[in-house]
Short mmCIF file of C-alpha atoms in Angstrom, two decimals:
data_model
loop_
_atom_site.label_atom_id
_atom_site.label_comp_id
_atom_site.label_asym_id
_atom_site.label_seq_id
_atom_site.Cartn_x
_atom_site.Cartn_y
_atom_site.Cartn_z
CA MET A 1 0.43 -32.39 -49.50
CA VAL A 2 -1.82 -33.20 -52.19
CA SER A 3 -5.23 -31.89 -52.10
CA VAL A 4 -7.99 -34.94 -51.58
CA GLU A 5 -11.57 -34.88 -51.77
CA VAL A 6 -13.53 -37.09 -49.45
CA LYS A 7 -16.49 -38.43 -51.05
CA PRO A 8 -19.77 -38.97 -49.20
CA VAL A 9 -19.34 -42.55 -48.00
CA THR A 10 -23.14 -43.63 -47.75
CA THR A 11 -26.36 -42.37 -49.94
CA VAL A 12 -27.09 -39.65 -47.13
CA LYS A 13 -25.89 -36.28 -47.86
CA SER A 14 -22.66 -36.19 -45.21
CA LYS A 15 -22.73 -33.66 -42.04
CA VAL A 16 -18.52 -33.60 -42.63
CA THR A 17 -16.97 -32.77 -45.38
CA ILE A 18 -13.05 -32.96 -45.41
CA LYS A 19 -10.91 -31.58 -47.85
CA GLY A 20 -6.88 -31.18 -47.78
CA THR A 21 -5.44 -27.83 -48.80
CA LYS A 22 -2.00 -26.44 -48.39
CA GLU A 23 -2.56 -25.22 -45.02
CA GLY A 24 -3.86 -28.41 -43.77
CA LEU A 25 -7.04 -30.14 -43.15
CA VAL A 26 -10.47 -28.42 -43.60
CA PHE A 27 -13.34 -29.86 -41.57
CA PHE A 28 -16.76 -28.41 -43.63
CA MET A 29 -19.47 -28.80 -40.91
CA ASP A 30 -22.82 -29.66 -42.11
CA ASP A 31 -24.85 -26.38 -41.05
CA THR A 32 -28.44 -27.81 -41.20
CA CYS A 33 -28.43 -30.61 -39.38
CA SER A 34 -28.84 -31.48 -35.61
CA PHE A 35 -25.59 -31.01 -33.39
CA ASP A 36 -26.08 -34.56 -32.71
CA GLU A 37 -26.13 -36.10 -35.93
CA LEU A 38 -22.57 -34.07 -36.81
CA LEU A 39 -21.08 -35.89 -33.71
CA ALA A 40 -22.69 -39.22 -35.10
CA ASP A 41 -21.10 -38.37 -38.56
CA LEU A 42 -17.57 -37.09 -37.36
CA ARG A 43 -16.82 -39.73 -34.87
CA GLU A 44 -17.48 -42.17 -37.77
CA LYS A 45 -15.59 -40.78 -40.33
CA ILE A 46 -12.33 -39.84 -37.06
CA GLU A 47 -13.30 -43.68 -35.80
CA HIS A 48 -13.75 -45.83 -38.57
CA SER A 49 -14.37 -44.78 -42.12
CA HIS A 50 -11.22 -42.13 -42.66
CA GLN A 51 -8.60 -43.98 -40.67
CA GLN A 52 -6.11 -43.96 -43.31
CA ILE A 53 -5.88 -40.67 -44.81
CA LEU A 54 -6.33 -39.20 -41.17
CA SER A 55 -3.16 -40.83 -39.87
CA GLY A 56 0.14 -40.06 -40.01
CA PRO A 57 2.63 -36.92 -39.78
CA LEU A 58 1.51 -33.84 -38.04
CA ILE A 59 -1.66 -31.83 -40.12
CA ARG A 60 -3.07 -28.72 -39.02
CA VAL A 61 -6.90 -28.50 -38.75
CA SER A 62 -9.30 -26.18 -39.21
CA ILE A 63 -12.75 -26.59 -38.79
CA LYS A 64 -15.72 -24.58 -40.54
CA LEU A 65 -19.02 -24.15 -38.70
CA GLY A 66 -20.60 -22.40 -41.33
CA LYS A 67 -23.58 -20.78 -39.85
CA ARG A 68 -24.26 -22.71 -36.87
CA TYR A 69 -23.50 -21.29 -33.42
CA CYS A 70 -21.99 -23.69 -31.20
CA THR A 71 -20.99 -22.96 -27.58
CA PRO A 72 -17.85 -23.10 -26.00
CA GLU A 73 -18.85 -26.46 -24.43
CA GLN A 74 -20.55 -27.83 -28.22
CA GLN A 75 -16.98 -26.57 -29.70
CA GLU A 76 -15.19 -28.82 -26.85
CA GLU A 77 -17.34 -31.99 -27.84
CA LEU A 78 -16.24 -31.21 -31.36
CA THR A 79 -12.21 -30.95 -30.61
CA LYS A 80 -12.08 -33.68 -28.56
CA ILE A 81 -13.39 -36.18 -31.07
CA ILE A 82 -11.01 -35.07 -33.65
CA ARG A 83 -8.03 -35.22 -30.87
CA GLN A 84 -8.42 -38.38 -30.53
CA LYS A 85 -5.91 -38.60 -33.37
CA GLY A 86 -2.57 -37.30 -32.07
CA ASN A 87 -1.22 -36.40 -35.58
CA LEU A 88 -4.67 -33.97 -36.02
CA VAL A 89 -4.02 -30.30 -34.38
CA ILE A 90 -6.37 -27.90 -34.11
CA HIS A 91 -5.92 -24.79 -36.00
CA LEU A 92 -8.57 -23.12 -36.00
CA VAL A 93 -12.57 -23.10 -35.13
CA GLU A 94 -14.47 -20.55 -37.14
CA ALA A 95 -18.62 -19.65 -37.79
CA ASP A 96 -19.84 -17.61 -40.04
CA VAL A 97 -22.48 -16.17 -36.92
CA ILE A 98 -21.12 -14.55 -33.56
CA THR A 99 -24.10 -14.01 -30.64
CA LYS A 100 -25.43 -10.44 -30.15
CA GLU A 101 -23.45 -10.15 -27.57
CA GLU A 102 -20.16 -10.22 -29.50
CA ALA A 103 -21.38 -8.36 -31.79
CA PHE A 104 -22.02 -5.89 -29.42
CA ALA A 105 -18.58 -5.54 -28.29
CA GLU A 106 -17.38 -5.94 -31.67
CA ARG A 107 -19.50 -3.05 -32.51
CA LEU A 108 -18.36 -1.00 -29.37
CA LYS A 109 -14.95 -1.67 -30.60
CA SER A 110 -15.10 0.03 -33.70
CA GLN A 111 -17.41 2.87 -32.57
CA PHE A 112 -16.82 6.79 -31.95
CA HIS A 113 -17.59 7.80 -28.33
CA VAL A 114 -18.27 11.08 -28.16
CA GLN A 115 -18.59 12.60 -24.41
CA VAL A 116 -19.47 15.92 -23.16
CA HIS A 117 -18.00 16.99 -19.68
CA THR A 118 -15.05 17.48 -17.46
CA VAL A 119 -12.90 14.66 -16.57
CA ARG A 120 -11.94 15.59 -13.10
CA SER A 121 -9.41 14.66 -10.29
CA GLY A 122 -10.54 11.28 -9.14
CA GLN A 123 -12.95 10.76 -11.88
CA VAL A 124 -12.04 8.23 -14.99
CA LEU A 125 -13.63 7.86 -18.43
CA GLU A 126 -12.99 4.26 -20.18
CA SER A 127 -14.28 2.86 -23.26
CA ASP A 128 -13.44 1.09 -26.03
CA GLY A 129 -12.36 2.22 -29.12
CA ASP A 130 -12.09 5.75 -29.74
CA ILE A 131 -12.90 8.69 -27.31
CA LEU A 132 -13.77 12.35 -28.57
CA LEU A 133 -14.29 14.25 -25.15
CA LEU A 134 -15.53 17.55 -25.25
CA GLY A 135 -14.43 19.15 -22.30
CA ASP A 136 -11.09 19.26 -20.05
CA VAL A 137 -9.10 16.49 -18.58
CA ASN A 138 -7.90 18.11 -15.07
CA PRO A 139 -5.00 17.17 -13.30
CA GLY A 140 -5.67 13.99 -11.33
CA GLY A 141 -8.41 13.02 -13.80
CA THR A 142 -7.94 10.06 -16.02
CA ILE A 143 -8.74 9.31 -19.38
CA ARG A 144 -8.68 5.71 -20.72
CA SER A 145 -9.16 3.65 -24.01
CA THR A 146 -8.74 0.56 -26.51
CA GLY A 147 -8.28 2.62 -29.23
CA ASN A 148 -7.36 6.86 -30.09
CA ILE A 149 -8.10 9.62 -27.68
CA TYR A 150 -8.67 13.14 -28.98
CA VAL A 151 -9.65 15.78 -26.29
CA LEU A 152 -11.11 18.62 -28.09
CA GLY A 153 -10.16 20.63 -24.71
CA HIS A 154 -7.16 21.15 -22.37
CA LEU A 155 -5.81 18.08 -21.28
CA ARG A 156 -3.88 17.92 -18.24
CA GLY A 157 -4.37 15.03 -16.75
CA TYR A 158 -3.44 11.02 -17.64
CA ALA A 159 -4.36 9.65 -21.06
CA HIS A 160 -3.41 6.31 -22.11
CA ALA A 161 -4.55 4.99 -25.29
CA GLY A 162 -4.18 1.46 -27.00
CA ILE A 163 -4.58 -0.18 -23.34
CA SER A 164 -4.99 -3.27 -24.86
CA GLY A 165 -1.53 -3.00 -26.71
CA ASP A 166 -2.80 -0.73 -29.81
CA THR A 167 0.82 0.88 -30.15
CA GLU A 168 -0.38 2.65 -33.41
CA ALA A 169 -3.10 4.41 -31.34
CA ILE A 170 -2.65 7.93 -30.13
CA ILE A 171 -3.43 11.04 -28.00
CA ALA A 172 -4.36 13.76 -29.31
CA ALA A 173 -5.29 17.40 -27.37
CA ALA A 174 -6.18 20.95 -28.57
CA VAL A 175 -4.10 21.96 -25.19
CA MET A 176 -1.49 19.15 -25.05
CA ASN A 177 -0.37 19.81 -21.24
CA PRO A 178 -0.48 16.23 -19.50
CA THR A 179 0.56 15.20 -16.08
CA GLN A 180 1.34 11.90 -18.03
CA LEU A 181 1.01 10.02 -21.22
CA ARG A 182 0.55 6.26 -22.14
CA ILE A 183 0.06 5.01 -25.51
CA ALA A 184 0.23 0.82 -24.63
CA GLU A 185 2.71 -0.14 -22.75
CA VAL A 186 4.94 2.97 -23.32
CA VAL A 187 4.74 5.51 -20.32
CA SER A 188 6.14 8.73 -20.93
CA LYS A 189 5.80 12.57 -19.24
CA PRO A 190 6.53 15.87 -20.09
CA GLY A 191 10.03 16.92 -20.43
CA GLU A 192 11.55 12.99 -21.54
CA GLU A 193 11.79 12.36 -25.39
CA TRP A 194 9.41 15.15 -25.84
CA THR A 195 8.71 18.54 -23.85
CA GLN A 196 5.52 21.35 -24.11
CA ASN A 197 5.52 22.90 -27.42
CA SER A 198 3.62 25.64 -28.83
CA GLY A 199 0.31 24.92 -27.34
CA GLY A 200 -1.00 24.29 -30.06
CA THR A 201 -3.76 21.28 -31.02
CA GLU A 202 -0.62 18.39 -30.65
CA PHE A 203 -0.67 14.44 -30.72
CA ALA A 204 1.15 11.87 -29.40
CA TYR A 205 2.33 8.57 -31.12
CA LEU A 206 4.76 5.78 -30.51
CA GLU A 207 7.47 5.31 -32.85
CA ASN A 208 10.27 2.57 -32.27
CA GLU A 209 8.68 2.27 -28.75
CA THR A 210 9.40 6.12 -27.85
CA MET A 211 6.40 8.54 -27.18
CA LEU A 212 6.78 11.53 -29.16
CA VAL A 213 4.51 14.57 -29.65
CA ALA A 214 4.04 16.62 -32.46
CA LYS A 215 1.73 19.24 -33.93
CA MET A 216 -1.57 18.16 -35.74
CA ASN A 217 -0.32 18.88 -39.57
CA TYR A 218 2.07 16.20 -38.94
CA LEU A 219 -0.70 13.74 -38.29
CA SER A 220 -1.08 13.45 -41.86
CA ARG A 221 1.82 12.03 -42.42
CA ILE A 222 2.78 9.68 -39.61
CA ARG A 223 -0.65 7.74 -39.52
CA PRO A 224 -2.35 8.43 -42.68
CA GLU A 225 -4.17 5.15 -42.15
CA LEU A 226 -6.05 6.80 -39.35
CA GLY A 227 -8.55 8.63 -41.83
CA GLU A 228 -8.99 5.96 -43.74
CA THR A 229 -10.21 3.21 -41.67
CA LYS A 230 -12.10 5.27 -39.19
CA ALA A 231 -13.93 8.63 -40.68
CA MET B 1 -35.23 34.25 0.92
CA ARG B 2 -37.72 31.30 0.56
CA VAL B 3 -38.59 28.94 -2.22
CA GLU B 4 -41.48 27.69 -2.77
CA GLY B 5 -41.69 23.86 -1.63
CA ILE B 6 -43.80 20.60 -1.83
CA GLY B 7 -47.61 21.48 -1.09
CA GLY B 8 -47.29 25.61 -1.63
CA THR B 9 -45.32 25.45 2.10
CA ASP B 10 -42.28 27.92 2.08
CA VAL B 11 -38.80 26.42 2.62
CA GLY B 12 -35.32 27.72 3.34
CA ILE B 13 -32.62 26.57 1.03
CA GLY B 14 -29.79 24.01 2.66
CA ILE B 15 -26.24 25.23 1.47
CA VAL B 16 -23.36 22.79 2.48
CA ILE B 17 -19.94 24.57 2.64
CA THR B 18 -17.47 21.87 1.52
CA SER B 19 -13.58 21.79 0.34
CA GLY B 20 -12.59 18.16 0.31
CA LYS B 21 -9.00 19.65 1.43
CA GLY B 22 -8.57 20.50 5.41
CA GLY B 23 -7.40 23.67 6.71
CA VAL B 24 -8.86 25.81 3.58
CA GLY B 25 -11.26 27.79 5.67
CA LYS B 26 -14.36 25.74 5.81
CA THR B 27 -15.41 26.33 8.97
CA THR B 28 -14.59 30.12 9.02
CA THR B 29 -16.61 30.78 5.57
CA SER B 30 -19.58 28.87 7.22
CA ALA B 31 -19.73 30.97 10.47
CA ASN B 32 -19.04 34.34 9.00
CA LEU B 33 -21.40 33.17 5.61
CA GLY B 34 -24.39 32.14 8.12
CA THR B 35 -23.51 35.65 10.09
CA ALA B 36 -23.25 38.03 7.27
CA LEU B 37 -26.87 36.35 6.10
CA ALA B 38 -28.13 37.08 9.30
CA LEU B 39 -27.11 40.32 9.84
CA MET B 40 -29.03 41.09 6.52
CA GLY B 41 -32.36 40.06 8.23
CA GLN B 42 -31.89 36.12 6.83
CA LYS B 43 -33.34 33.30 9.55
CA VAL B 44 -29.81 31.43 9.70
CA CYS B 45 -29.23 28.30 11.76
CA MET B 46 -25.77 26.84 11.31
CA VAL B 47 -25.28 23.14 11.47
CA ASP B 48 -21.55 21.42 12.35
CA THR B 49 -21.08 17.78 11.06
CA ASP B 50 -17.63 17.57 11.61
CA ILE B 51 -18.15 15.29 13.92
CA GLY B 52 -15.54 14.39 16.54
CA LEU B 53 -13.69 17.16 15.17
CA ARG B 54 -16.29 19.81 16.11
CA ASN B 55 -15.10 23.76 15.44
CA LEU B 56 -17.75 26.05 14.37
CA ASP B 57 -18.79 26.32 17.96
CA VAL B 58 -15.45 27.99 19.09
CA VAL B 59 -15.07 29.96 15.85
CA MET B 60 -18.75 31.24 16.78
CA GLY B 61 -17.72 31.81 20.81
CA LEU B 62 -20.83 29.17 21.72
CA GLU B 63 -18.80 26.36 22.89
CA ASN B 64 -20.06 26.40 26.51
CA ARG B 65 -23.92 27.01 25.83
CA ILE B 66 -23.70 23.16 24.13
CA ILE B 67 -26.06 21.00 25.65
CA TYR B 68 -27.21 18.48 23.31
CA ASP B 69 -25.69 18.02 19.76
CA LEU B 70 -26.56 16.93 16.24
CA VAL B 71 -25.98 12.93 17.30
CA ASP B 72 -28.11 13.37 20.09
CA VAL B 73 -31.36 15.15 18.15
CA ALA B 74 -30.36 11.92 15.47
CA GLU B 75 -30.77 9.02 17.77
CA GLY B 76 -33.82 10.95 19.54
CA ALA B 77 -31.89 11.51 22.78
CA CYS B 78 -34.01 15.05 22.26
CA ARG B 79 -35.65 17.20 20.31
CA LEU B 80 -34.45 19.42 17.26
CA GLN B 81 -35.61 22.65 19.25
CA GLN B 82 -33.85 21.83 22.34
CA ALA B 83 -30.23 21.02 20.57
CA LEU B 84 -30.47 24.45 18.99
CA ILE B 85 -28.21 27.18 20.16
CA LYS B 86 -29.66 30.79 20.08
CA ASP B 87 -26.72 33.08 19.36
CA LYS B 88 -27.89 35.74 21.51
CA ARG B 89 -25.40 39.06 19.67
CA PHE B 90 -27.96 38.52 16.11
CA GLU B 91 -31.95 37.47 16.90
CA ASN B 92 -31.39 35.56 13.58
CA LEU B 93 -28.88 32.81 14.08
CA SER B 94 -29.11 29.97 15.64
CA LEU B 95 -26.22 26.49 15.63
CA LEU B 96 -26.69 22.88 15.97
CA PRO B 97 -23.42 21.57 17.42
CA ALA B 98 -21.72 18.57 16.16
CA ALA B 99 -21.02 15.48 18.82
CA GLN B 100 -17.22 15.55 19.67
CA THR B 101 -17.22 12.30 21.48
CA LYS B 102 -18.59 9.90 18.35
CA ASP B 103 -17.38 9.65 15.32
CA LYS B 104 -18.24 10.50 11.33
CA ASN B 105 -20.65 7.29 11.52
CA ALA B 106 -22.76 8.06 14.45
CA ILE B 107 -25.01 9.32 11.58
CA THR B 108 -26.10 8.10 8.49
CA PRO B 109 -26.95 10.38 5.46
CA GLU B 110 -31.08 9.84 5.83
CA GLN B 111 -31.32 11.09 9.13
CA MET B 112 -28.98 14.24 8.36
CA GLU B 113 -31.72 14.48 5.79
CA GLU B 114 -34.42 14.24 8.12
CA ILE B 115 -33.04 16.89 9.98
CA ILE B 116 -32.06 19.02 7.80
CA THR B 117 -35.42 18.94 5.81
CA GLN B 118 -37.02 20.09 10.07
CA LEU B 119 -34.41 23.18 9.97
CA LYS B 120 -35.43 24.00 6.06
CA ARG B 121 -39.24 24.41 7.67
CA GLU B 122 -37.79 26.80 10.22
CA PHE B 123 -35.21 28.75 8.85
CA ASP B 124 -33.86 31.05 5.65
CA TYR B 125 -30.80 29.48 5.04
CA VAL B 126 -29.59 26.33 6.85
CA VAL B 127 -25.66 26.55 6.59
CA ILE B 128 -23.78 23.16 6.90
CA ASP B 129 -20.58 22.77 7.56
CA CYS B 130 -18.88 19.83 5.81
CA PRO B 131 -15.68 18.08 7.57
CA ALA B 132 -12.44 17.42 5.26
CA GLY B 133 -12.44 14.50 3.51
CA ILE B 134 -14.36 12.33 0.83
CA GLU B 135 -16.34 9.50 3.11
CA GLN B 136 -19.30 9.66 5.07
CA GLY B 137 -19.13 12.90 6.86
CA PHE B 138 -19.37 14.19 3.71
CA ARG B 139 -22.03 12.38 2.38
CA ASN B 140 -23.69 13.55 5.48
CA ALA B 141 -23.28 17.21 4.90
CA VAL B 142 -24.69 16.78 1.57
CA ALA B 143 -27.73 14.70 2.31
CA GLY B 144 -29.60 17.39 2.68
CA ALA B 145 -28.22 20.39 0.80
CA ASP B 146 -29.73 21.96 -2.16
CA GLN B 147 -26.74 24.07 -2.66
CA ALA B 148 -23.54 23.89 -2.25
CA ILE B 149 -19.77 26.07 -2.34
CA VAL B 150 -16.71 24.70 -2.12
CA VAL B 151 -13.75 26.71 -0.64
CA THR B 152 -10.56 26.72 -1.83
CA THR B 153 -6.92 28.46 -1.35
CA PRO B 154 -5.13 29.62 -4.22
CA GLU B 155 -2.96 26.52 -4.01
CA LYS B 156 -2.19 23.21 -6.50
CA ALA B 157 -3.11 20.85 -3.61
CA ALA B 158 -6.52 22.54 -2.84
CA VAL B 159 -7.64 23.20 -6.24
CA ARG B 160 -6.88 19.52 -6.59
CA ASP B 161 -9.20 18.65 -3.71
CA ALA B 162 -11.77 21.28 -5.11
CA ASP B 163 -11.64 19.37 -8.28
CA ARG B 164 -12.21 16.05 -6.68
CA ILE B 165 -15.03 17.23 -4.52
CA ILE B 166 -16.92 18.75 -7.32
CA GLY B 167 -16.95 15.94 -9.44
CA LEU B 168 -18.49 14.00 -6.70
CA LEU B 169 -20.77 17.09 -6.16
CA GLU B 170 -22.50 16.79 -10.01
CA ARG B 171 -23.85 13.19 -8.67
CA GLU B 172 -25.85 14.73 -6.12
CA LYS B 173 -29.00 16.72 -6.08
CA VAL B 174 -26.71 19.71 -5.51
CA GLY B 175 -25.68 19.90 -9.02
CA MET B 176 -23.10 22.78 -9.88
CA PRO B 177 -21.26 24.28 -6.70
CA LYS B 178 -20.66 27.91 -6.12
CA LEU B 179 -16.67 28.80 -5.88
CA VAL B 180 -15.40 30.35 -3.26
CA ILE B 181 -11.68 31.35 -3.27
CA ASN B 182 -9.91 31.85 0.39
CA ARG B 183 -6.64 33.38 2.00
CA VAL B 184 -5.59 35.34 -1.55
CA ARG B 185 -2.39 37.03 -1.01
CA SER B 186 -2.20 39.98 -3.51
CA HIS B 187 0.84 40.22 -3.23
CA MET B 188 2.28 36.53 -4.01
CA VAL B 189 -0.60 37.09 -7.00
CA LYS B 190 1.52 39.38 -8.58
CA ASN B 191 4.79 38.09 -8.14
CA GLY B 192 3.24 34.82 -9.80
CA GLU B 193 4.36 32.77 -6.77
CA MET B 194 0.33 31.52 -6.31
CA LEU B 195 -2.11 30.43 -8.49
CA ASP B 196 -4.05 33.91 -9.43
CA VAL B 197 -7.85 33.96 -9.65
CA GLU B 198 -8.41 33.40 -13.49
CA ASP B 199 -6.02 30.12 -13.23
CA ILE B 200 -8.22 28.42 -10.60
CA LEU B 201 -11.33 29.48 -12.60
CA ASP B 202 -9.84 27.80 -15.59
CA LEU B 203 -9.41 24.75 -14.25
CA LEU B 204 -12.38 24.60 -12.32
CA ALA B 205 -14.79 25.59 -14.50
CA ILE B 206 -17.42 26.10 -12.27
CA ASP B 207 -18.97 29.99 -10.53
CA LEU B 208 -16.86 32.14 -8.89
CA VAL B 209 -19.32 33.53 -5.72
CA GLY B 210 -16.38 35.52 -3.89
CA VAL B 211 -12.86 35.90 -3.52
CA VAL B 212 -11.55 36.51 0.43
CA PRO B 213 -7.79 37.75 0.85
CA ASP B 214 -5.79 36.45 3.32
CA ASP B 215 -6.41 38.42 6.56
CA ASP B 216 -5.13 38.31 10.20
CA HIS B 217 -8.49 40.09 11.50
CA VAL B 218 -9.85 36.60 10.83
CA ILE B 219 -7.32 34.69 12.62
CA ARG B 220 -7.96 37.31 15.75
CA SER B 221 -11.32 37.13 15.56
CA ALA B 222 -11.93 33.16 15.16
CA ASN B 223 -9.55 33.32 18.74
CA GLN B 224 -11.98 35.62 20.28
CA GLY B 225 -15.13 33.62 18.99
CA GLU B 226 -16.43 36.33 16.83
CA PRO B 227 -17.08 35.67 13.32
CA ALA B 228 -14.68 38.28 11.09
CA VAL B 229 -17.62 40.15 9.55
CA MET B 230 -18.61 41.52 12.95
CA ASN B 231 -16.01 43.82 12.24
CA HIS B 232 -17.08 46.59 9.05
CA GLU B 233 -13.35 47.29 8.53
CA SER B 234 -11.46 44.53 7.77
CA ARG B 235 -11.16 43.86 4.17
CA ALA B 236 -12.17 39.46 4.63
CA SER B 237 -14.70 40.80 6.37
CA ILE B 238 -16.16 42.67 3.15
CA ALA B 239 -15.34 40.02 0.90
CA TYR B 240 -17.43 37.78 3.10
CA ARG B 241 -20.46 39.79 3.25
CA ASN B 242 -20.51 40.56 -0.17
CA ILE B 243 -20.73 36.73 -0.90
CA ALA B 244 -23.61 36.83 1.37
CA ARG B 245 -25.55 39.62 -0.53
CA ARG B 246 -24.29 37.62 -3.95
CA LEU B 247 -26.07 34.31 -2.67
CA LEU B 248 -29.40 36.34 -1.71
CA GLY B 249 -29.32 37.85 -5.76
CA GLU B 250 -27.94 40.97 -5.41
CA ALA B 251 -24.92 42.07 -7.98
CA VAL B 252 -21.80 42.72 -6.69
CA PRO B 253 -18.54 43.32 -8.45
CA LEU B 254 -15.25 41.74 -7.29
CA MET B 255 -13.59 44.12 -4.91
CA PRO B 256 -9.86 44.70 -5.98
CA LEU B 257 -7.58 42.52 -4.18
CA GLU B 258 -4.63 45.08 -3.88
CA GLU B 259 -5.31 47.55 -1.06
CA LYS B 260 -5.47 51.04 -1.16
CA LYS B 261 -2.66 52.93 -0.09
CA GLY B 262 -3.65 56.29 1.32
CA VAL B 263 -1.02 59.20 0.27
CA LEU B 264 0.35 59.57 3.88
CA GLN B 265 1.38 55.73 3.74
CA LYS B 266 2.68 56.21 0.19
CA MET B 267 4.74 58.92 1.38
CA ARG B 268 6.32 56.95 4.54
CA LYS B 269 7.07 53.89 1.88
CA PHE B 270 8.65 56.52 -0.16
CA PHE B 271 10.92 57.59 2.78
CA GLY B 272 11.64 53.79 3.30
CA LEU B 273 9.41 54.53 7.25
CA LYS B 274 6.65 51.77 6.06
#
């Protein structure tokens, strides 16, 4: 694919700038004009002025919205126009801005949640991101997280780390004596791949989809990246 | 013992006796604790909230004196005073029996709270016997209580359910409950066949208020409709009295589980005479 810089057709500054890259076409959308202007210009380019370069074999298209926030409906309007051309395949719609809600959800995911209580039978402690529990998880109690789980207490109940499928997640406990452990999709109970060890601080992790439990001082070798990214 | 209520009026304390699991000795504990408190001069009312499966009246030997019950009071079919049964053996003790023909949904937590509030104006202690389970009956029983006592036996299943109940109680206004470990068999604990007190406390992490040894006398007395605490020698009776004393604020050490054997008994055992 040849990199093509498309010059504006009119004297007015173009709202949609199309650039060719190795990965396909990139549509840069102006983020200062009104959405209607943007739609009109896009329609003009797709349907009239740029017929020639926009036809041919299948081309991957990325849309860059800049600092404009588009609702899912608005995004649909934009992509609908581009999809009129059967050979344009939309690969990615990207903006530099997100809503507060999305930002909040993102923050929760990367946050470290500290909880101080006992998770008793029938109770479920669940959160996005990493959990540090200062207390016990009793038999029949459950602790679940999308990230890692650290129990500074006696883990006697159920623990499930990486519930959205993160196989890199770990479960660490001051006293590891669980009813059952889960990391991502892997379920394991004491006596299967691992047995209860010394009673010191231990952590569970996945290696080739098998649950293993090791002493805490092996963590730096097995998951060295934990410290860099999360601390 | 009375605590200062709102507006300077004295009100009593509502204590719910609960466990989650059935058959661990809630009713026995209620009957004996209520009686022990009454024997110590407190004005006590016991309330049976196990609607449909009432037992407290049977254990207390007051079954034949029931005219009105808890549901009658809630529905306004009678006044609260009419439903109370005064125990003639102890002048300080009354019982509000449960209905036997209705079910747990015949009364709401709000009605229950109202009844307990009324009783607390008149009595020092209102001992509420809770049904097994975590449904409406449990919510009713907890509604009017200020404190909770969780009864468990040294069995895994009972301890598990006690843990569940403690979790539920933490959300109620009763806060952290106190623990009674019932029917402990010292020889089984010694052989490691039964959970010991330490194991249970380590798991449940609440304050212990008493350990009651397994005692045939408790069954015998319940069948006779006389609370075990009326007997002065039985070990369970002493344990229940001690719990009552601790509730009243006395510092009573836990009694040793092992029964002390006399010299004669030891000699007999030595010669295999048992």
